[in-house]
Amino acid sequence: MATVQKLIVEVIDARDLPPKDGHGTVSPYVVVDYYGQRKRTQTVIRDLNPKWNELLEFNVGKASEATVFGDVLELDVYHDKNYGPTTRNNFLGRLRLTSSQFVKKGEEALIYFPLQKKSLFSFIQGDIGLKIYYLDEAPTPPPPPPEEPKAPEATPPPPQEETKPAETTAPPPADEAASPPPESEKKEEPTPVPEQPPRSENEKPAEEPPAETAAQPTETAAAAEVGESDELPPPPPPLPEITGDAPPQQQQGEELGQDDHIEMMSASSVSKSVPEIKFVGGINGPQPMSRRPSGVPNYPQLEPTESISIDRPTSFDLVEKMHYLFVRVVKARYLPANGRPVVKISASNYHVTSSPARKTNCFEWDQTFAFGRQSPDSASILEVSVWDPPIPDPTGMASGHNFLGGVCFDVAEIPLRDPPDSPLAPQWYRLEGGGSRINGDLMLATWMGTQADESFPDAWKTDTAGNPNARAKVYQSPKLWYLRATVVEAQDVIPITTSSLKEAAFQVKAQLGFQSFKTDPSLTRNGTPSWNQDLIFVAAEPFTDHLVLVLEIRQPKGTVTLGYAKIPLTAIERRVDDRKVASKWISLEDPKDEKRVYSGRLHVRLCFDGGYHVMDEAVHVCSDYRPTARQLWKPPVGTVELGIIGCKNLIPVKTMNGKGCTDAYCVAKYGSKWVRTRTVCDSLEPKWNEQYTFKVFDPCTVLSLGVFDSNGVLETDGPKDAMRLDFRIGKVRIRISTLTTGKVYKHTYPLLVLSPAGLKKMGEVEIAIRFARVTPTLDLVHVYSQPLLPLMHHIKPLGVSQQDMLRRAAVKIVAAHLLRSEPPLGRETVLYMLDADSQGFSMRKVRANYFRIINLIAGVMDIVGWINNTRSWKNPMATILVHALLVLLVWFPDLIIPTLLFYVFAIGAWNYRFRSRVSLQHFDPKLSLADTVDRDELDEEIDLVPSSRSYEVVRARYDKLRTLGARVQTVLGDFATQGERVQALVTWRDPRATGIFVGLCFLVAMVLYLVPSKMVAMAFGFYYLRHPIFRDRTPSPALNFMRRLPSLSDQLL
C-alpha cells in the first residue's frame, strides 16, 4: 500500500533568548515554513528559556515543487506583541535547514541550533532545540463515505449479468473484444488472439493454455513486458523462401504475431537430423532472418578496434572501453518440453548453458550473458538453442537432451547500444529445427555494448567463468554508534552472606555482543555501592542486540553474581551533543531464580553519542571524519572518480591443473563505501576497466585500494582446506588533498608485499583518478580551517588506549557485516584494507621513525650551520648583509614579522621548482626500510601475539630489545638531566651557582632599565657576529656555567 511521507518538526525549547518586553523577559513563538506550508506554535509567556514541546506536521512536496518553494525549512522566532510594549512582533532569530539534514523516524535526536541574524546589524542570541524527521504514514481514505450515497444510484445487477456469461463461455469475450477495434484500425491485430493458439500433438494439456481466456492475459502480459505501445509498426514483409516447409511456418509465424501483438522474427532452418544451427544459402547470401525489425533505425556497426568516446563524466571516461556481445534470454512459450528446458548459447568460442527455466505461464529465465569481443578473430555467428533436459525412463536410464529448436544471428548485424540509450526491448523469435510439428517461440534481446551498460554487473561474463561470487558489487559499511553507559549506583543490593559482610567490593559488568567491560570495584559497608563511571561500546544499526548489565560481588572464594538486567538497544535515547541525558533505575533479576525475583536496582544513564566519529581506520589514513548523526553532516565539497583499469605482470599465487594462475579482483574503500570489481579468472594481466564515484566531505582523507587473489572461484591443486583465505597481492593509498581539481591522474603503481623472505613485488596495478570540486573555492579553502574530528572529540575526548580498543571492536563489526553480504567480502580482505593488523611492534618501523625524526632535525641543523658559517665569516659578503639586516630590524622592529613571513614565502617559492614530479605518491620502500630489512626482523614483525616461535628465537629477540631499551634509557636520561639543570638555576641546590645567576639577572635588569633596548640588541648582535680573531676557542662562559649545574642523576640507584 502506498504511503505518504511527512516531515515532523518537534519544537522542544529555546535557551538564552534576549529580553524584549521591557521587563527583562520575552514571550516568544515559532513560525515554521516548508514547501509553502506555514505553521506556528503557541506563545510562551514571559520566559527567557521557553519550552513548547509542540509537534508540527508538513507534507513533503514533489521534486518539481522544490524549484518553486525551495527544498529548505525556514524557522523564525518572534516576540508576541500582545505581551510587550511594542506594536509589532519583534524578531528574535531565524534558522534555515536543507533536507539533507533530515533523518527518518527512529534516527532523530534533540539538536540545539544557534539562531541566525536577519541582517548584519541584528542583535541575536540564544539556541533553539528541535527534532526533525521524516515519517511515512498510510494515506487516510476520505472517498469511502461519499461513495455510500452513490451506491444506490449505480446499477450493480446488470454488470453482474454481463460478466457471468463472459466467465462461463470463452467465445463471447472474443467477439466482444473484436467489436471495439473498428474504431481504430491499429487495434484490429490482437482480435484473433484466442482463435488460433498453436498446439502440438505431443504437447501435454498441462503445458498449453487451458482456455482462450487464459491465453489472452499471458499474451498481453508478454506484450506489456516487451514495452510496446498501441502504435505498432506495420507487419513485416513476407520473408524469402528458405525450404519447402517454409510457407506453413511463415503462416504460423504471422498468426502468432497477430495473437501476441508483437512482431515475429523468423529463424534460419536447422538440420533436423543433427542438432546444429546452420544458415541455408551461405553466410554471404541473403540472411534468412533480418535482425533489425521494421521501424528501427540502422545502428552503426561495431568494429573490433572501434573506440567510442563519451563526454559525460560518469560514463566510464577514465577507463578503456571493453566491447561485449550481450544476450538477454527472457522466456519461451509453446515448447514441447517435458521438464525445465535450458538455453545454450554459442558465441566467440564460448559455449554457455543457462539455468533451468522457471515454469509459470511460460518458461522463464531472464538471464543476461556478456561475451567479450576484444580479439579480432571473434566468431561472427551467434547461436541460441533451447534444449529439454533428459528424463529418466522406467528402467532408470536417462536419455540425452532433446533439441527443441534454435535461432542464429549474424554478429555483424547486431545493433550497437550506448548507455544513454534506453534498454533494447526483447522480441519473440521462432525456434527452428526442433523436430516438432509446431515449434515454440523464444523472447530474447541481443546488442553490442560496453562495461558501462546497466546489464553488465549482473550478467554472466566470459572472464569470470560464470561464478556468481565473481561479480562486481558495491558495499556499505554499517552505521556505527558509540553507546555510552554511565553506571551511577546501586540500591537494595542483598549480599549472599550478610553476616560476613564487613566491607564488600561490588562491580558491574556490561556486555554488548563480544564487547565486555567492568567498572572499578566499589567498596561499601551499607550495600549501596556507587561508581559514576562511563563504559563505551560500539554498536551497529540495525539495533538487534541487548545490553546486559550484571552486578557482581567479589569475595575470597570468587566472584558471585547478584543480579542482571537486559536492555534493548532500541529503547536507548540518542544525542548529538554533550547535554545531560535523563537517568533511570533498572530493576535487577536473580540469575538463578526462574520467577525473576527482585534483586535490587541499578541507577544508569544510557545514550547513543552521535556527535563522535567511530574510527574503523587509523587516523593518519582515515577516509572519513564525519560524525555518526546525519544531522551534523555538512554538504560534500567534491567527488572523486576512480577508474580501476587493470593489473600487469602479476605473479602466480596458486596452481590449477599443474599450472600457476591468479584469480585477481580489486577492492577500493573510501568513507563508508566499499567497491569490489569482478574477479577475472586465470589471468596474470586482468583488465577490469570499471569506474566508481565517491563523495568527498573532507579533502584531507585517503582512498585505499587493494588487489587480492580469490580462492573460491576455481578448484585449485593442493589440500582442500575448509577455510581458504584470499591472498593479498598489494595495496595503494591516495591522499585526496594531493589531487589537482579537474585533472586526470593515470598511473601504474607497483604492488608490494612484505613476506618473511623480504620485500616482494607481486605486479603492477593501473588506475585513473580525478577530483571534481562541487563547491566554491572559498568553501573548499574554509574546510582547512575546520577541526579534523567532530566537536564531541574536543568536548569529551577519548583516551588513546580507549580509542584503539574501540577501533578494534569497530573493525570486527564491519568485517562481520560485510561477510554477510552476497557475494561476501572476506574478513581477511576487510582487515587488510583497514590496517587492523599493522599496529604490532616492528623493529623496522622503529628505525624508520627514528630516521624520519633525523630528517626533520636536519632542516634545523642546516639553519644552525648557516648561522655558524655566517658568524665565522666564511662568506664575508653574506656576513656584511646580515649585519645590515640586523641594523634594519633593530631600528625598525615592526619589520621583523613581515620579514619572517616574506622569507617563508621565498623558501616555498624556491622549493616549488624542486617539487616532486611523481604524479601520485606511493609506498616508499626506501623510507620504510623494507628493502634493507633483516629477515629475522621481518619474521618478528609478522609473528602474532603471543609468539609462536621457539624459545631460543624469542630469547634472542628479547635480548636485542633489551639492548635497544638501554639506548633509549640513556637518551631519556640525558633529556632529564638538561631539564633538571635548568631547574637548578633557581632551586638553590648549588647555592653558589644560584647566587651567581640571580645576581646576574638583577644586574642585567638594571642595565635594561637604563639603556634603550635597541642599543642592547644592537650590541648583542654585533658581539655574536664578531670576527673569529676576537673569539676564544674554548666554550662560552654561559655553556660552561650550565654544565656545572647539578642534576638528580647522581641520586639514582
PDB file of C-alpha atoms in Angstrom, residues 425-582:
ATOM      1  CA  ALA A 425      13.382  -4.344 -25.929  1.00  0.00           C
ATOM      2  CA  PRO A 426      13.339  -8.141 -26.197  1.00  0.00           C
ATOM      3  CA  GLN A 427      11.432  -9.716 -29.088  1.00  0.00           C
ATOM      4  CA  TRP A 428       9.864 -13.066 -29.917  1.00  0.00           C
ATOM      5  CA  TYR A 429      11.796 -15.298 -32.314  1.00  0.00           C
ATOM      6  CA  ARG A 430      10.636 -18.563 -33.928  1.00  0.00           C
ATOM      7  CA  LEU A 431      12.644 -21.640 -32.926  1.00  0.00           C
ATOM      8  CA  GLU A 432      13.532 -23.832 -35.894  1.00  0.00           C
ATOM      9  CA  GLY A 433      14.809 -27.361 -36.278  1.00  0.00           C
ATOM     10  CA  GLY A 434      13.289 -28.874 -33.172  1.00  0.00           C
ATOM     11  CA  GLY A 435      11.637 -31.806 -34.888  1.00  0.00           C
ATOM     12  CA  SER A 436       8.166 -30.962 -33.603  1.00  0.00           C
ATOM     13  CA  ARG A 437       5.225 -30.176 -35.838  1.00  0.00           C
ATOM     14  CA  ILE A 438       4.840 -26.754 -34.272  1.00  0.00           C
ATOM     15  CA  ASN A 439       7.917 -25.019 -32.893  1.00  0.00           C
ATOM     16  CA  GLY A 440       7.953 -22.721 -29.905  1.00  0.00           C
ATOM     17  CA  ASP A 441       8.937 -19.099 -29.555  1.00  0.00           C
ATOM     18  CA  LEU A 442      11.855 -17.570 -27.638  1.00  0.00           C
ATOM     19  CA  MET A 443      11.910 -13.998 -26.348  1.00  0.00           C
ATOM     20  CA  LEU A 444      15.397 -12.529 -26.261  1.00  0.00           C
ATOM     21  CA  ALA A 445      17.371  -9.379 -26.968  1.00  0.00           C
ATOM     22  CA  THR A 446      20.934  -9.062 -28.216  1.00  0.00           C
ATOM     23  CA  TRP A 447      23.085  -5.983 -28.647  1.00  0.00           C
ATOM     24  CA  MET A 448      26.656  -4.735 -28.647  1.00  0.00           C
ATOM     25  CA  GLY A 449      27.683  -2.679 -25.641  1.00  0.00           C
ATOM     26  CA  THR A 450      30.442  -1.881 -23.189  1.00  0.00           C
ATOM     27  CA  GLN A 451      31.025  -2.355 -19.474  1.00  0.00           C
ATOM     28  CA  ALA A 452      29.049   0.858 -18.923  1.00  0.00           C
ATOM     29  CA  ASP A 453      25.838  -0.995 -19.783  1.00  0.00           C
ATOM     30  CA  GLU A 454      23.462  -1.329 -16.827  1.00  0.00           C
ATOM     31  CA  SER A 455      23.071  -5.036 -17.575  1.00  0.00           C
ATOM     32  CA  PHE A 456      26.804  -5.683 -17.254  1.00  0.00           C
ATOM     33  CA  PRO A 457      27.182  -6.024 -13.433  1.00  0.00           C
ATOM     34  CA  ASP A 458      24.649  -8.868 -13.095  1.00  0.00           C
ATOM     35  CA  ALA A 459      25.389 -10.566 -16.407  1.00  0.00           C
ATOM     36  CA  TRP A 460      27.281 -13.807 -16.937  1.00  0.00           C
ATOM     37  CA  LYS A 461      30.701 -12.770 -18.235  1.00  0.00           C
ATOM     38  CA  THR A 462      33.330 -14.704 -20.116  1.00  0.00           C
ATOM     39  CA  ASP A 463      36.220 -13.528 -17.928  1.00  0.00           C
ATOM     40  CA  THR A 464      34.586 -14.570 -14.631  1.00  0.00           C
ATOM     41  CA  ALA A 465      33.891 -18.208 -15.520  1.00  0.00           C
ATOM     42  CA  GLY A 466      30.248 -17.703 -14.601  1.00  0.00           C
ATOM     43  CA  ASN A 467      30.917 -17.658 -10.857  1.00  0.00           C
ATOM     44  CA  PRO A 468      28.164 -15.642  -9.099  1.00  0.00           C
ATOM     45  CA  ASN A 469      30.637 -14.580  -6.393  1.00  0.00           C
ATOM     46  CA  ALA A 470      32.911 -13.025  -9.037  1.00  0.00           C
ATOM     47  CA  ARG A 471      30.538 -10.170  -9.861  1.00  0.00           C
ATOM     48  CA  ALA A 472      31.329  -6.541  -9.183  1.00  0.00           C
ATOM     49  CA  LYS A 473      29.481  -5.195  -6.166  1.00  0.00           C
ATOM     50  CA  VAL A 474      29.182  -2.058  -4.064  1.00  0.00           C
ATOM     51  CA  TYR A 475      29.015  -2.438  -0.281  1.00  0.00           C
ATOM     52  CA  GLN A 476      28.145  -0.071   2.545  1.00  0.00           C
ATOM     53  CA  SER A 477      29.689  -0.181   5.978  1.00  0.00           C
ATOM     54  CA  PRO A 478      27.137  -0.377   8.789  1.00  0.00           C
ATOM     55  CA  LYS A 479      26.279   2.809  10.602  1.00  0.00           C
ATOM     56  CA  LEU A 480      28.300   2.703  13.820  1.00  0.00           C
ATOM     57  CA  TRP A 481      27.418   4.435  17.101  1.00  0.00           C
ATOM     58  CA  TYR A 482      29.191   4.896  20.395  1.00  0.00           C
ATOM     59  CA  LEU A 483      26.992   3.607  23.215  1.00  0.00           C
ATOM     60  CA  ARG A 484      27.781   5.374  26.481  1.00  0.00           C
ATOM     61  CA  ALA A 485      26.615   3.521  29.587  1.00  0.00           C
ATOM     62  CA  THR A 486      27.149   5.500  32.792  1.00  0.00           C
ATOM     63  CA  VAL A 487      26.806   3.303  35.864  1.00  0.00           C
ATOM     64  CA  VAL A 488      25.939   5.609  38.766  1.00  0.00           C
ATOM     65  CA  GLU A 489      24.999   3.493  41.787  1.00  0.00           C
ATOM     66  CA  ALA A 490      23.031   0.517  43.053  1.00  0.00           C
ATOM     67  CA  GLN A 491      20.459   0.160  45.816  1.00  0.00           C
ATOM     68  CA  ASP A 492      18.683  -2.632  47.680  1.00  0.00           C
ATOM     69  CA  VAL A 493      21.576  -4.962  46.974  1.00  0.00           C
ATOM     70  CA  ILE A 494      21.286  -8.012  49.260  1.00  0.00           C
ATOM     71  CA  PRO A 495      24.537  -9.988  49.508  1.00  0.00           C
ATOM     72  CA  ILE A 496      24.509 -13.724  49.823  1.00  0.00           C
ATOM     73  CA  THR A 497      26.079 -13.810  53.289  1.00  0.00           C
ATOM     74  CA  THR A 498      25.095 -10.735  55.223  1.00  0.00           C
ATOM     75  CA  SER A 499      26.805 -11.916  58.384  1.00  0.00           C
ATOM     76  CA  SER A 500      30.230 -11.853  56.786  1.00  0.00           C
ATOM     77  CA  LEU A 501      29.642  -8.537  55.052  1.00  0.00           C
ATOM     78  CA  LYS A 502      32.057  -6.072  56.545  1.00  0.00           C
ATOM     79  CA  GLU A 503      33.374  -4.230  53.554  1.00  0.00           C
ATOM     80  CA  ALA A 504      32.309  -5.750  50.235  1.00  0.00           C
ATOM     81  CA  ALA A 505      33.586  -4.906  46.759  1.00  0.00           C
ATOM     82  CA  PHE A 506      30.834  -4.530  44.182  1.00  0.00           C
ATOM     83  CA  GLN A 507      31.393  -4.433  40.455  1.00  0.00           C
ATOM     84  CA  VAL A 508      29.162  -4.006  37.392  1.00  0.00           C
ATOM     85  CA  LYS A 509      29.895  -5.948  34.244  1.00  0.00           C
ATOM     86  CA  ALA A 510      28.391  -4.638  31.000  1.00  0.00           C
ATOM     87  CA  GLN A 511      28.325  -6.757  27.856  1.00  0.00           C
ATOM     88  CA  LEU A 512      27.207  -5.983  24.306  1.00  0.00           C
ATOM     89  CA  GLY A 513      27.851  -8.823  21.895  1.00  0.00           C
ATOM     90  CA  PHE A 514      31.533  -9.716  22.066  1.00  0.00           C
ATOM     91  CA  GLN A 515      32.372  -6.472  23.929  1.00  0.00           C
ATOM     92  CA  SER A 516      32.609  -6.721  27.694  1.00  0.00           C
ATOM     93  CA  PHE A 517      33.734  -4.097  30.227  1.00  0.00           C
ATOM     94  CA  LYS A 518      33.765  -3.850  34.011  1.00  0.00           C
ATOM     95  CA  THR A 519      33.620  -0.902  36.351  1.00  0.00           C
ATOM     96  CA  ASP A 520      36.172  -0.343  39.073  1.00  0.00           C
ATOM     97  CA  PRO A 521      35.399  -2.153  42.355  1.00  0.00           C
ATOM     98  CA  SER A 522      33.352  -0.087  44.786  1.00  0.00           C
ATOM     99  CA  LEU A 523      33.970  -0.749  48.489  1.00  0.00           C
ATOM    100  CA  THR A 524      30.977  -0.161  50.724  1.00  0.00           C
ATOM    101  CA  ARG A 525      29.588  -1.301  54.068  1.00  0.00           C
ATOM    102  CA  ASN A 526      25.909  -0.416  53.656  1.00  0.00           C
ATOM    103  CA  GLY A 527      25.194  -2.312  50.440  1.00  0.00           C
ATOM    104  CA  THR A 528      24.709   0.805  48.277  1.00  0.00           C
ATOM    105  CA  PRO A 529      27.786   0.969  46.055  1.00  0.00           C
ATOM    106  CA  SER A 530      28.420   3.900  43.749  1.00  0.00           C
ATOM    107  CA  TRP A 531      30.676   4.148  40.697  1.00  0.00           C
ATOM    108  CA  ASN A 532      29.677   7.046  38.397  1.00  0.00           C
ATOM    109  CA  GLN A 533      31.822   5.539  35.631  1.00  0.00           C
ATOM    110  CA  ASP A 534      31.383   5.591  31.849  1.00  0.00           C
ATOM    111  CA  LEU A 535      31.586   2.426  29.759  1.00  0.00           C
ATOM    112  CA  ILE A 536      31.666   2.964  25.982  1.00  0.00           C
ATOM    113  CA  PHE A 537      30.725   0.341  23.391  1.00  0.00           C
ATOM    114  CA  VAL A 538      30.454   0.244  19.593  1.00  0.00           C
ATOM    115  CA  ALA A 539      27.013  -0.634  18.218  1.00  0.00           C
ATOM    116  CA  ALA A 540      25.875  -1.031  14.612  1.00  0.00           C
ATOM    117  CA  GLU A 541      22.489  -0.430  13.047  1.00  0.00           C
ATOM    118  CA  PRO A 542      20.037  -2.099  12.968  1.00  0.00           C
ATOM    119  CA  PHE A 543      19.996  -2.490  16.729  1.00  0.00           C
ATOM    120  CA  THR A 544      19.081  -6.098  17.416  1.00  0.00           C
ATOM    121  CA  ASP A 545      21.255  -6.861  20.447  1.00  0.00           C
ATOM    122  CA  HIS A 546      20.660  -6.225  24.124  1.00  0.00           C
ATOM    123  CA  LEU A 547      22.917  -4.506  26.625  1.00  0.00           C
ATOM    124  CA  VAL A 548      23.373  -6.855  29.576  1.00  0.00           C
ATOM    125  CA  LEU A 549      24.285  -5.370  32.969  1.00  0.00           C
ATOM    126  CA  VAL A 550      25.443  -7.796  35.647  1.00  0.00           C
ATOM    127  CA  LEU A 551      26.034  -6.809  39.282  1.00  0.00           C
ATOM    128  CA  GLU A 552      28.796  -8.855  40.911  1.00  0.00           C
ATOM    129  CA  ILE A 553      30.308  -9.038  44.362  1.00  0.00           C
ATOM    130  CA  ARG A 554      33.935 -10.002  44.822  1.00  0.00           C
ATOM    131  CA  GLN A 555      34.517 -12.494  47.589  1.00  0.00           C
ATOM    132  CA  PRO A 556      37.555 -14.504  48.653  1.00  0.00           C
ATOM    133  CA  LYS A 557      36.139 -17.609  47.021  1.00  0.00           C
ATOM    134  CA  GLY A 558      35.462 -15.849  43.747  1.00  0.00           C
ATOM    135  CA  THR A 559      33.021 -13.510  42.041  1.00  0.00           C
ATOM    136  CA  VAL A 560      29.303 -14.034  42.737  1.00  0.00           C
ATOM    137  CA  THR A 561      26.530 -12.646  40.536  1.00  0.00           C
ATOM    138  CA  LEU A 562      23.824 -10.807  42.477  1.00  0.00           C
ATOM    139  CA  GLY A 563      21.527  -9.779  39.607  1.00  0.00           C
ATOM    140  CA  TYR A 564      21.324  -8.839  35.968  1.00  0.00           C
ATOM    141  CA  ALA A 565      19.251  -6.706  33.595  1.00  0.00           C
ATOM    142  CA  LYS A 566      18.795  -6.773  29.814  1.00  0.00           C
ATOM    143  CA  ILE A 567      18.132  -3.503  28.000  1.00  0.00           C
ATOM    144  CA  PRO A 568      17.149  -3.451  24.293  1.00  0.00           C
ATOM    145  CA  LEU A 569      19.195  -1.025  22.246  1.00  0.00           C
ATOM    146  CA  THR A 570      16.098   0.294  20.501  1.00  0.00           C
ATOM    147  CA  ALA A 571      14.913   1.824  23.788  1.00  0.00           C
ATOM    148  CA  ILE A 572      18.068   3.911  24.316  1.00  0.00           C
ATOM    149  CA  GLU A 573      17.987   7.644  23.614  1.00  0.00           C
ATOM    150  CA  ARG A 574      20.228   9.299  21.035  1.00  0.00           C
ATOM    151  CA  ARG A 575      22.067  12.589  21.405  1.00  0.00           C
ATOM    152  CA  VAL A 576      24.387  14.624  19.209  1.00  0.00           C
ATOM    153  CA  ASP A 577      25.993  16.911  21.831  1.00  0.00           C
ATOM    154  CA  ASP A 578      27.096  16.781  25.451  1.00  0.00           C
ATOM    155  CA  ARG A 579      23.716  17.530  27.023  1.00  0.00           C
ATOM    156  CA  LYS A 580      22.680  15.551  30.064  1.00  0.00           C
ATOM    157  CA  VAL A 581      20.510  12.517  29.394  1.00  0.00           C
ATOM    158  CA  ALA A 582      17.844  11.557  31.892  1.00  0.00           C
TER     159      ALA A 582
END
